XYZ file of C-alpha atoms in Angstrom:
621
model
C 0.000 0.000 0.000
C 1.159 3.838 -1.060
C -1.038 5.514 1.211
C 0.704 5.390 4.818
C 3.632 6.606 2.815
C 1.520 9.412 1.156
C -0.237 9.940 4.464
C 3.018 10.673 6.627
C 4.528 12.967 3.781
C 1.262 15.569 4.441
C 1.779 15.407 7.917
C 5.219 16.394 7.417
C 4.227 18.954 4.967
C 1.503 20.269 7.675
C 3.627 20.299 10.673
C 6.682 22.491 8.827
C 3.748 24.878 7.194
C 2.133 25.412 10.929
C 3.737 23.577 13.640
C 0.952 22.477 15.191
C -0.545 19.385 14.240
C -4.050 19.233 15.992
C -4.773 16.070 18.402
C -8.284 16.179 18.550
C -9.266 14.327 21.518
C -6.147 13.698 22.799
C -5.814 16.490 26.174
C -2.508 17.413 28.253
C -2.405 14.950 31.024
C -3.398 17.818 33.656
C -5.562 20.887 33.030
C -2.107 23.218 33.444
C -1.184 24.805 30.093
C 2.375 23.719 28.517
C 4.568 25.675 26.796
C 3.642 24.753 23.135
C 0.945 22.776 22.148
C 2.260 18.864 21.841
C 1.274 18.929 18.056
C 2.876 15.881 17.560
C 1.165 13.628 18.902
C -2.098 11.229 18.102
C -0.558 10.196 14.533
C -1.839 7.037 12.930
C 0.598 4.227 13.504
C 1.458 1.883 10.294
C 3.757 -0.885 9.873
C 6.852 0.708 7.922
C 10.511 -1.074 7.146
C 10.116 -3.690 9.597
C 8.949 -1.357 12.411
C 5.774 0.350 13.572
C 6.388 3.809 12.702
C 4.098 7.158 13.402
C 3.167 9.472 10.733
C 6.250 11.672 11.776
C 8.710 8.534 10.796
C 9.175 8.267 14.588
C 9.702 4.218 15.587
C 7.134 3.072 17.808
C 6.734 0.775 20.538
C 3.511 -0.860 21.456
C 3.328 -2.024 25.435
C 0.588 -2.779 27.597
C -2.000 -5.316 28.153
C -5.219 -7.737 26.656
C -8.401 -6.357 27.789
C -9.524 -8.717 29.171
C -10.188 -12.118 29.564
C -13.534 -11.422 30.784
C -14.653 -11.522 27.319
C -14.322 -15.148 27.171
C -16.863 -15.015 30.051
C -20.717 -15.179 29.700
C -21.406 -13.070 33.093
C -20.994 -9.309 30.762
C -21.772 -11.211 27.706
C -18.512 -11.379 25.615
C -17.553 -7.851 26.736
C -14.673 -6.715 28.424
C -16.221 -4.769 31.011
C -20.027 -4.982 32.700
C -20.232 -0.811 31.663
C -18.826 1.984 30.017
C -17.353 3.246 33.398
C -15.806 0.533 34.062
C -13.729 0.746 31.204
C -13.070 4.137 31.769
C -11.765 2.879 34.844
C -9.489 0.225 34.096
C -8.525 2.610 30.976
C -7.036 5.035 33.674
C -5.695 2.645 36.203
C -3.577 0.731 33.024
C -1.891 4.043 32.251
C -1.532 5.188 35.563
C -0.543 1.646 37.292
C 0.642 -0.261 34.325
C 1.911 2.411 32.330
C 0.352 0.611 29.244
C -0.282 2.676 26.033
C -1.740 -0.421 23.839
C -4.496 -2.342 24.708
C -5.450 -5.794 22.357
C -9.151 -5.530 22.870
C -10.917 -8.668 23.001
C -14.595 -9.724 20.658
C -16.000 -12.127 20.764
C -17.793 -14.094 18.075
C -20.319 -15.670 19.466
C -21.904 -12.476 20.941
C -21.372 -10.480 17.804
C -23.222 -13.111 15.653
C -25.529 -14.917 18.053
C -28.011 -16.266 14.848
C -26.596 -16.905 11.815
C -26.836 -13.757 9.666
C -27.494 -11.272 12.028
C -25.016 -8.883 13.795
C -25.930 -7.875 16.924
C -25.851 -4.446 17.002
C -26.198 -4.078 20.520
C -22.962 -5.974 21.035
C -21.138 -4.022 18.591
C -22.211 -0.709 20.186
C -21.171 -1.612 23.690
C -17.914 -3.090 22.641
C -17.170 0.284 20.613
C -18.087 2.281 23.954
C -15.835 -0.103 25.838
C -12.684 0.822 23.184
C -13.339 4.231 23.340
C -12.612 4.606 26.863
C -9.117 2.953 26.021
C -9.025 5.590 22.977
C -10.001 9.135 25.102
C -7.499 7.967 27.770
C -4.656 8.176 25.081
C -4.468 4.505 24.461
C -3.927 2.695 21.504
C -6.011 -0.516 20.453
C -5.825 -3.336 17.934
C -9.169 -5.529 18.433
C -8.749 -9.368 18.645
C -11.463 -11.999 17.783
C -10.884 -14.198 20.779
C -11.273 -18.264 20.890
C -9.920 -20.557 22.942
C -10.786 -24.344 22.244
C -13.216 -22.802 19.370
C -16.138 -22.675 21.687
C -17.997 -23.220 24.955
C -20.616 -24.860 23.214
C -18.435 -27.561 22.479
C -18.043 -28.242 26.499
C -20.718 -29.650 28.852
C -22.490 -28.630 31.676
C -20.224 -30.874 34.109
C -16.639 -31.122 32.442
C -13.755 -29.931 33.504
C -12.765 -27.349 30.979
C -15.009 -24.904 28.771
C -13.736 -22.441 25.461
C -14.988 -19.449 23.989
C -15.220 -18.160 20.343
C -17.901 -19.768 17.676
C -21.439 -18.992 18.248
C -23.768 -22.120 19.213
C -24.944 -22.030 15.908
C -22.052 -22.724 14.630
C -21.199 -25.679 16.652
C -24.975 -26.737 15.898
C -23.871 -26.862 12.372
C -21.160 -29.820 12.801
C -21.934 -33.330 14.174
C -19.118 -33.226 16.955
C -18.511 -36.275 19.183
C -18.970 -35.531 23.115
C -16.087 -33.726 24.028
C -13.398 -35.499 26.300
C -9.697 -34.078 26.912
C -8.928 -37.713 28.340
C -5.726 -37.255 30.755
C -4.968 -33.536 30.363
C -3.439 -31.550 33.601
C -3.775 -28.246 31.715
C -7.018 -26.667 29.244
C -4.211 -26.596 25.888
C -4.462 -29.900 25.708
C -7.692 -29.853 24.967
C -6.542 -28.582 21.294
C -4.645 -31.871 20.710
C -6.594 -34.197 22.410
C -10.018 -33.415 22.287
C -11.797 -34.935 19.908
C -14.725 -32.509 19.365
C -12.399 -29.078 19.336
C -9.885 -30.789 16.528
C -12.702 -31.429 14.529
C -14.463 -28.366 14.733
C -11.432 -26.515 14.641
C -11.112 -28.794 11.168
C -14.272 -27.579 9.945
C -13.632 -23.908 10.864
C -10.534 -23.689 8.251
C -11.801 -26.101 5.557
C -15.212 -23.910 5.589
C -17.605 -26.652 6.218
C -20.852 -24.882 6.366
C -20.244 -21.964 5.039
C -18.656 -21.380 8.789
C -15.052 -19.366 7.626
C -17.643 -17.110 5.547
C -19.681 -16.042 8.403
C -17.129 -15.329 10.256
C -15.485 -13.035 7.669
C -18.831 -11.084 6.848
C -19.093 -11.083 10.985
C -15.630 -9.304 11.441
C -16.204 -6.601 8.556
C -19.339 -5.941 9.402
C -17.718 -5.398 13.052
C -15.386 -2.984 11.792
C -17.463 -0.777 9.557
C -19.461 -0.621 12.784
C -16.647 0.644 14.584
C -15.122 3.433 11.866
C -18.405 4.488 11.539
C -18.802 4.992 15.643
C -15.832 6.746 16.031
C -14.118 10.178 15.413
C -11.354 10.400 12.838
C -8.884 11.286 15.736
C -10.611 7.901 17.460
C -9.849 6.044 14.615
C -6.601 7.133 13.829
C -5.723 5.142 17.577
C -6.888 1.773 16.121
C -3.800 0.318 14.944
C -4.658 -2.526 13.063
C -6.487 -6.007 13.674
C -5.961 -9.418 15.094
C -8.164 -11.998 12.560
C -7.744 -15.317 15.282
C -6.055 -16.097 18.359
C -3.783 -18.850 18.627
C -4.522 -20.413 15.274
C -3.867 -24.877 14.579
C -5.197 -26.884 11.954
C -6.991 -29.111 14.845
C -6.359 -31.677 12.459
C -3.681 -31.668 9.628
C -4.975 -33.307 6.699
C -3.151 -36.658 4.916
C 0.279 -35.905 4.887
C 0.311 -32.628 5.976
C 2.952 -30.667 7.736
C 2.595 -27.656 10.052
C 4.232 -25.635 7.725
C 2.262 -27.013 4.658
C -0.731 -26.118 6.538
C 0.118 -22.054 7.402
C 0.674 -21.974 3.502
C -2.074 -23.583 2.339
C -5.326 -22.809 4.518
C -4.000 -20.100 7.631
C -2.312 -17.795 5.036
C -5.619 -18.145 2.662
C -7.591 -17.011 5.176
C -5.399 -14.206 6.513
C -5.785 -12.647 2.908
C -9.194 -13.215 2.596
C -9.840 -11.216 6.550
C -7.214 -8.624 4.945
C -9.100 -8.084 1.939
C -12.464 -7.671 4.139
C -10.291 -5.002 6.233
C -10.344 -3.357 3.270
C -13.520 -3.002 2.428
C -14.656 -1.590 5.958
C -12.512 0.789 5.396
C -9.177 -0.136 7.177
C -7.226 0.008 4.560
C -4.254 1.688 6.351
C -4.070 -0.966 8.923
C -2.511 -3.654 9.092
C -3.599 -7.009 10.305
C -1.963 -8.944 13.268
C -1.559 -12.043 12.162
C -0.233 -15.042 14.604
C 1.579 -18.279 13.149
C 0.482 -21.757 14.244
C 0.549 -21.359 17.935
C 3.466 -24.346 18.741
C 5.719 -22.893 16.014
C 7.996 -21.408 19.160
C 6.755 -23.487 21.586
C 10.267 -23.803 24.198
C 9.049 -27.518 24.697
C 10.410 -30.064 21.823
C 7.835 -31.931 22.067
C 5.071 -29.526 21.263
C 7.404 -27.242 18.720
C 5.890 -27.411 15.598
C 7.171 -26.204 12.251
C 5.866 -22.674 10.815
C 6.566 -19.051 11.821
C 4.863 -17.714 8.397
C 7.981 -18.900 6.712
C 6.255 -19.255 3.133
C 4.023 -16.069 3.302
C 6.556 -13.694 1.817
C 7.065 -9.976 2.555
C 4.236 -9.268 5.060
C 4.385 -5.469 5.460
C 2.383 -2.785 5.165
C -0.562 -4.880 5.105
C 0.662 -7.283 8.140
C 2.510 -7.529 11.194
C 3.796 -10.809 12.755
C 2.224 -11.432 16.279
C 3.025 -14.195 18.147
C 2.868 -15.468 21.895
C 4.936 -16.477 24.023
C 4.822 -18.795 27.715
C 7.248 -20.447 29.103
C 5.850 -23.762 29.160
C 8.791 -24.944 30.947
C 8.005 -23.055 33.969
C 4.559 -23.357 34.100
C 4.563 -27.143 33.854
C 6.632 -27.369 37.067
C 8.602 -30.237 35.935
C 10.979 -29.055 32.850
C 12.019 -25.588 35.147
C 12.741 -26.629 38.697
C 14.259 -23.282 39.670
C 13.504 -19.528 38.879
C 14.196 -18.035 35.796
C 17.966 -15.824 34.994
C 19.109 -13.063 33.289
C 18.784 -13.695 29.719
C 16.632 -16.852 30.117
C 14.420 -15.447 26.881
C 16.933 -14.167 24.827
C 16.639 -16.860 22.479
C 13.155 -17.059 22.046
C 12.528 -13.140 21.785
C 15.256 -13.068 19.512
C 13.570 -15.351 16.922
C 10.635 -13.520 17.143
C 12.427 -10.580 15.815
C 14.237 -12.473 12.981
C 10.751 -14.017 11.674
C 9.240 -10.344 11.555
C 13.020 -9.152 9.932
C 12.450 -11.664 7.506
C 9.033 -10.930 6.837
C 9.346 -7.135 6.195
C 7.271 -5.906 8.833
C 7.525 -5.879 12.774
C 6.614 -7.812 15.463
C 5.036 -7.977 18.376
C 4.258 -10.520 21.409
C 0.482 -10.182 22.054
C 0.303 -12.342 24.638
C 2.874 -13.467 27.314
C 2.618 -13.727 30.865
C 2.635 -16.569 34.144
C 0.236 -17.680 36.387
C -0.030 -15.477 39.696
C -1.172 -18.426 41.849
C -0.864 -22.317 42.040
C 1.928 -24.147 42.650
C 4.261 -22.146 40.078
C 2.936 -18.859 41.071
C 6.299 -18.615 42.790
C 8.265 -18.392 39.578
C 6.064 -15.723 37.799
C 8.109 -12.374 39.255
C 11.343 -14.021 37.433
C 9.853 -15.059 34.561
C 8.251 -11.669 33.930
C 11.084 -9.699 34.599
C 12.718 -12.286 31.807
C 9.786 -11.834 29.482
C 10.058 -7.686 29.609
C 13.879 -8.000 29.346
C 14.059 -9.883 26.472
C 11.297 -7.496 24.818
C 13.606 -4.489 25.797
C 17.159 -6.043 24.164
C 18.052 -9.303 22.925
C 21.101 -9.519 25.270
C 21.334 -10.455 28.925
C 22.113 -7.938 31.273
C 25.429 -9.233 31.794
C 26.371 -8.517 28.507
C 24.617 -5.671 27.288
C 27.306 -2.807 28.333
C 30.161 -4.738 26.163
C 27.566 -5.136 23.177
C 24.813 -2.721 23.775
C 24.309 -2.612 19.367
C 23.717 -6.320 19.686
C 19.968 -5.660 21.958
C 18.072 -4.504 18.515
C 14.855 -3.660 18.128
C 12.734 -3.135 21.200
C 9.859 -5.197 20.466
C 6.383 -4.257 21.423
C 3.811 -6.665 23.853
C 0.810 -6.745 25.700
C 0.718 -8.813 28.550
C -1.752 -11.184 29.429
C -3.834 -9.758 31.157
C -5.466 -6.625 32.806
C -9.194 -7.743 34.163
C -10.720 -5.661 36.828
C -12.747 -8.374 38.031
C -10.057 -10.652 38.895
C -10.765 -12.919 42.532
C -14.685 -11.292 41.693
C -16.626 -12.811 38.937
C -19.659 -14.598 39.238
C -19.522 -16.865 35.979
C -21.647 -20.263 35.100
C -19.106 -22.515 33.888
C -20.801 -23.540 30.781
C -24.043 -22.570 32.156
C -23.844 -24.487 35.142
C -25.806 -22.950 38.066
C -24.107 -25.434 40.200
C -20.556 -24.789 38.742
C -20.199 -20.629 39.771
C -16.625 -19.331 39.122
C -15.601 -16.374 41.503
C -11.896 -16.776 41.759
C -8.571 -15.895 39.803
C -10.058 -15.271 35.852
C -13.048 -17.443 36.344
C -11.690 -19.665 33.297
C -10.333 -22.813 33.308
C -8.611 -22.652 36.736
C -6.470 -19.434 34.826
C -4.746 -16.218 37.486
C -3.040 -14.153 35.151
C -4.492 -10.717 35.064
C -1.947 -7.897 36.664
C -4.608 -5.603 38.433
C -7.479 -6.089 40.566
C -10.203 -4.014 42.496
C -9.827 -3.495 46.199
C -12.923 -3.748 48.821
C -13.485 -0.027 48.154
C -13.342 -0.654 43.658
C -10.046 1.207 43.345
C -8.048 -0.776 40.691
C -4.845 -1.913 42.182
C -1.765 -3.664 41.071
C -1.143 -7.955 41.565
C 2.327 -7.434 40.806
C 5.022 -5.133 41.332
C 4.764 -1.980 39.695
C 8.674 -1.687 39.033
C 8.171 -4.799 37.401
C 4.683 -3.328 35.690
C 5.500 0.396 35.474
C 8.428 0.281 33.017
C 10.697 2.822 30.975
C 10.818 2.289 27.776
C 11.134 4.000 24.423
C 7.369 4.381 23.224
C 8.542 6.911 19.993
C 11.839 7.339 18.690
C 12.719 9.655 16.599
C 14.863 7.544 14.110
C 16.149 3.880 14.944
C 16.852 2.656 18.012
C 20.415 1.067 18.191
C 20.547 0.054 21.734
C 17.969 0.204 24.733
C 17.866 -1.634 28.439
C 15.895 -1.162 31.638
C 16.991 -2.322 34.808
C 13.791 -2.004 36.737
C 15.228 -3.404 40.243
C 11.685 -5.697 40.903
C 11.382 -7.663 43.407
C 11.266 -11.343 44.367
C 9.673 -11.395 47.826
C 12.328 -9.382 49.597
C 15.478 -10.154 47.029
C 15.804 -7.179 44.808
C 16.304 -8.690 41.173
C 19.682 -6.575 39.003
C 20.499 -8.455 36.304
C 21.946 -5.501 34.355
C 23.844 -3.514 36.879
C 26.409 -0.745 35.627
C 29.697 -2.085 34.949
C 32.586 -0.941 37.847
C 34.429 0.097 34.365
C 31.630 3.498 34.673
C 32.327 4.660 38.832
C 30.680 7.601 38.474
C 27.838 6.007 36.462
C 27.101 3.757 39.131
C 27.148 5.987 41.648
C 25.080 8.265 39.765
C 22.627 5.266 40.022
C 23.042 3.557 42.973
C 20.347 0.803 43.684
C 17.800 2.700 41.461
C 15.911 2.266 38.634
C 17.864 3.362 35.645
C 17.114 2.908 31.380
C 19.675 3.859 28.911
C 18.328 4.495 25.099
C 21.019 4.852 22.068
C 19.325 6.110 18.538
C 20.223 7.355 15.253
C 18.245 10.511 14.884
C 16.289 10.760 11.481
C 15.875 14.651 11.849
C 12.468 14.782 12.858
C 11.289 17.901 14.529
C 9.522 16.166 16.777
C 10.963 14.360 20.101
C 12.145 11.107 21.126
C 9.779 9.702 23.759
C 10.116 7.570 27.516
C 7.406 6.709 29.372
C 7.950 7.925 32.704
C 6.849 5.423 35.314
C 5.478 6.873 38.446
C 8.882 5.761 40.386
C 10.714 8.440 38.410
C 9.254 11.851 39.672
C 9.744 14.734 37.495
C 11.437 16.702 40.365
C 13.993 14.269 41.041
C 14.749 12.066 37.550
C 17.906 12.314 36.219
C 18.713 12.258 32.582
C 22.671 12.419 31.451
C 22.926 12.616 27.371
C 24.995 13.811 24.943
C 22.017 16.948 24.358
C 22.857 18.094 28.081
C 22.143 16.958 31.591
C 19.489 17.560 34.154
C 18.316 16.605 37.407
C 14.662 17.376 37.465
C 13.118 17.335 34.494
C 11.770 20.936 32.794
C 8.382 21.466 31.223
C 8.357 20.422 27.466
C 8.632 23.421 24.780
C 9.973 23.026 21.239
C 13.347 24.317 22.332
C 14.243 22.544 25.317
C 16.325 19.165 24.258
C 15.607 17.557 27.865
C 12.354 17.943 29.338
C 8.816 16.321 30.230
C 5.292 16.492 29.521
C 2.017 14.481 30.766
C 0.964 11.280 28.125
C -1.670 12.036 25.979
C -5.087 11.412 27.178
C -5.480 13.256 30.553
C -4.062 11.096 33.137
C -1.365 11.219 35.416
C 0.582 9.479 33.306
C 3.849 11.236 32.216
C 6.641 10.925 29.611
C 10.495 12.379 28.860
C 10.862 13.879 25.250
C 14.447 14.341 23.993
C 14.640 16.526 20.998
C 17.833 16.053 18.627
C 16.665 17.730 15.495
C 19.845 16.531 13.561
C 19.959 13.495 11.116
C 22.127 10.750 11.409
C 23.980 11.295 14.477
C 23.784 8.363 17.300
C 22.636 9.967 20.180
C 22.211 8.762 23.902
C 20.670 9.404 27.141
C 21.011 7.497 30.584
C 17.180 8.202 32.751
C 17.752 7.206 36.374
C 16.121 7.995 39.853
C 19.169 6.781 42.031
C 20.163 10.215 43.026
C 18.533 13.301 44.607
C 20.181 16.585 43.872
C 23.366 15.002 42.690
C 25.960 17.383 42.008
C 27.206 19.284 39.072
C 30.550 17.542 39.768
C 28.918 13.767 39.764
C 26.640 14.767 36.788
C 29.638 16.055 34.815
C 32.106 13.112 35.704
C 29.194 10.589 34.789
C 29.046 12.185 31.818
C 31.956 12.138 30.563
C 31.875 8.251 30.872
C 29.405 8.208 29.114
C 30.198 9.877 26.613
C 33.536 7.874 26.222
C 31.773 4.633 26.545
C 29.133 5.676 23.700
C 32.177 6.841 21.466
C 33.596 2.942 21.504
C 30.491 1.262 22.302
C 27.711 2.899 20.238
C 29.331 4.716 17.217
């Protein structure tokens, strides 16, 4: 496609000719007035040269959360959220407590199209309320139809598991044996094993009953609903669309491979849900489309071939989204221990060469661990492994020797963010006798990273240093080296896996047992600034940024002219971020964001600087 290309040239064009670029219904995040307008913000995200770029060329990087799994639940029926205020709630608490600023927004099919033919237009209007909560709090969203073992009307009353995704009709349509998972200690195996899911997972692909063409004329009609429900500036914070979660063949056909199969019915079906993006009118959007689920599975035994590796060039039109768990760890048997520094440096790093090779980025739109059960004890580890290896494909131990070797930061949403966690009240497949209150209320799943407290303030299941992170959300150019050592916790052991080398004294004590993120870029000489989210454990009275465009210690208001300052994130919370503006083009830039030290001194900010400066100059040039 030409126009993202065309698109970003006029906004170019506009911003020189007025310097002010208007973000309709995007507001400062408080009601005081700053120094210039923020004119760049609220452009339309595409997938350009392998990255996610703005319409000011800036690189972008997508992080935050699904939302939620309560869709898979029948209690708000398919939606997200039982109202419109509580989305607006858990919209405010993600950027404030989470400091998310993507969402993947969950559907669901069988509430969209509960008869055969007929959208629901109730559904659709709810769900579109829902996103815009996500989309007025400065939040960006890419919609997901959701299924999970194709569909709870697959399950009965009494058994053990239960899906979500086709409509009853649907599973009407098909002659399915009664479904048994046999032997199976965890609900996935109900995707190898069980005999009804395979084959109506079957069907679904090989269109028996017309079933892949409902669903189709289901999810366009679902998104002309929503570009027609939205403002432009609304719209222009939808960044593209998931077609189907965790796609397999359920059953390969005679001689089939995994890979045969992506190439011959997944990648089919991806162009046919492309060319019905189209039509709705998202033609500037790309679709996020996953490989067969096991293709990186870290377990031999479940790795199956695929990864897309027959579809070609993928961008514009496509970005390659995958998932990730460590199955090792949440099995209990193949991880004994906790995980290390680098543990996922591997895995995130082939995630980044199959969207390399595919033209397009990436992204990991689901990862997470379970938050109770007997591995629960594992999960602050593994996450702090998971959001390193998104950050830089080196461990920490080796990232200040080869910081050009961490490239791109990939974007991720964690699974999940549901309010209503430890509070449902869901019928396991309609069982009155079966109520679900506890963890996610779905198939004995405790994932989600935020609850609501006795008096419904949203609060946090994890630690927010862990949560809360620093990280490069709009560079201005290409990143050539980012890390964040965010100093969670494990219980009471405090978790540095990258600390700064004894080679950079003043560095160190510059950041002495705080938080601290270092970003090197190539500027692309954009007008507009670099940007850091700014967790809430970085004040703006007492951060600390040392860079080659000057040094502070509490961070200035943002105006056009100031190379080192801050601002609030779009959308009018609390939320906050650092913009570093380096006008120039082609010069590799850097800038070290700590909270270690209040009101160091000019003599410790100078020294440190110097370091740095020397250590970018062999390190980063």
């Amino acid at each position: 496609m030409d126009m993202p290309n065309i698109r970003a040239r006029l906004l170019v064009v506009l911003v020189v000719l007025s310097g002010f670029l208007t973000a309709a219904g995007v507001r400062p995040a408080t009601a005081e007035a700053l120094p210039d307008s923020l004119w760049f913000d609220d452009t339309p995200v595409t997938a350009q040269n392998g990255r996610f770029t703005d319409g000011l060329g800036r690189e972008v990087v997508l992080r935050g959360y699904n939302v939620s799994g309560e869709t898979k639940l029948a209690e708000n029926k398919g939606l997200p959220f039982a109202s419109a205020a509580d989305a607006k709630k858990s919209a405010i608490a993600l950027r404030a407590l989470g400091g998310g600023n993507s969402v993947r927004f969950l559907l669901s099919w069988a509430y969209a199209e509960p008869v055969r033919g007929q959208v629901d237009n109730a559904y659709l209007a709810a769900a579109t309320e829902q996103m815009r909560a996500f989309l007025d709090a400065g939040i960006r969203v890419y919609p997901d139809f959701h299924q999970d073992l194709y569909s709870r009307y697959l399950f009965d009353p009494d058994s053990w598991y239960t899906g979500d995704g086709a409509p009853k009709w649907a599973v009407d349509a098909g002659n399915y044996p009664d479904e048994s998972c046999g032997i199976c200690l965890f609900w996935g195996q109900n995707i190898t094993q069980n005999e009804a899911v395979k084959k109506a997972t079957y069907d679904f692909w090989h269109n028996a009953y017309g079933l892949q063409d409902a669903f189709l004329t289901t999810a366009q009609k679902t998104m002309t609903y929503v570009k027609q429900h939205v403002s432009a500036a609304e719209f222009a914070g939808v960044v593209g669309f998931d077609p189907y979660n965790e796609p397999h063949a359920g059953v390969y056909d005679s001689g089939q491979s995994s890979r045969a199969w992506e190439r011959d019915v997944l990648w089919p079906f991806y162009e046919k849900f492309r060319a019905r993006m189209d039509t709705a009118g998202w033609q500037e959007k790309p679709a996020f489309v996953e490989p067969n689920l096991f293709w990186n599975a870290n377990i031999s035994f479940q790795k199956q071939e695929g990864g897309l590796l027959d579809a070609g060039a993928l961008g514009p039109d496509y970005v390659f989204n995958t998932h990730f768990y460590d199955q090792k760890a949440i099995s209990g048997i193949f991880m004994p221990g906790k995980a290390k520094d680098g543990q996922y440096s591997t895995d995130f790093g082939t995630v980044r060469d199959r969207a390399a090779a595919t033209g397009t980025a990436g992204i990991v739109s689901e990862f997470g661990h379970p938050l109770a059960g007997s591995v629960s004890d594992k999960a602050p580890t593994v996450l702090k492994g998971m959001y390193q290896a998104l950050d830089s494909r080196v461990s920490g131990a080796s990232w200040w020797t080869d910081p050009k070797a961490s490239g791109s930061v990939l974007s991720g949403t964690q699974w999940q963010w549901d309010i209503y966690n430890g509070r449902h009240h869901e019928l396991m497949n309609g069982n009155a006798d079966k109520v679900l209150t506890s963890g996610d209320a779905w198939n004995d799943e405790d994932l989600s990273a935020v609850r609501l407290d006795d008096s419904g303030t949203a609060v946090l299941r994890q630690d927010a240093r862990l949560l809360d992170r620093l990280y490069p959300s709009a560079t201005a150019g290409r990143t050539v080296a980012f890390t964040y050592e965010d100093r969670s916790r494990d219980g009471s052991t405090t978790l540095t896996w990258n600390p700064v080398p004894s080679s950079l004294p003043n560095v160190s004590r510059l950041v002495g047992t705080g938080q601290y993120g270092l970003l090197a870029w190539r500027s692309n000489g954009s007008a507009a600034p670099s940007e850091l989210h700014l967790p809430a454990s970085f004040p703006t009275a007492s951060t600390t940024v040392v860079s080659d465009l000057g040094t502070v210690s509490g961070l200035p208001s943002y105006t056009k002219t100031t190379p080192i300052a801050a601002a609030g994130e779009p959308g009018g919370t609390a939320a906050r971020r650092l913009l570093l503006t380096a006008p120039d083009s082609g010069t590799v830039h850097y800038a070290l964001v700590t909270n270690g030290a209040t009101a160091p001194p000019a003599s410790l900010l100078s020294a440190a600087r110097a370091e740095l400066s020397a250590w970018a100059d062999s390190k980063i040039s």
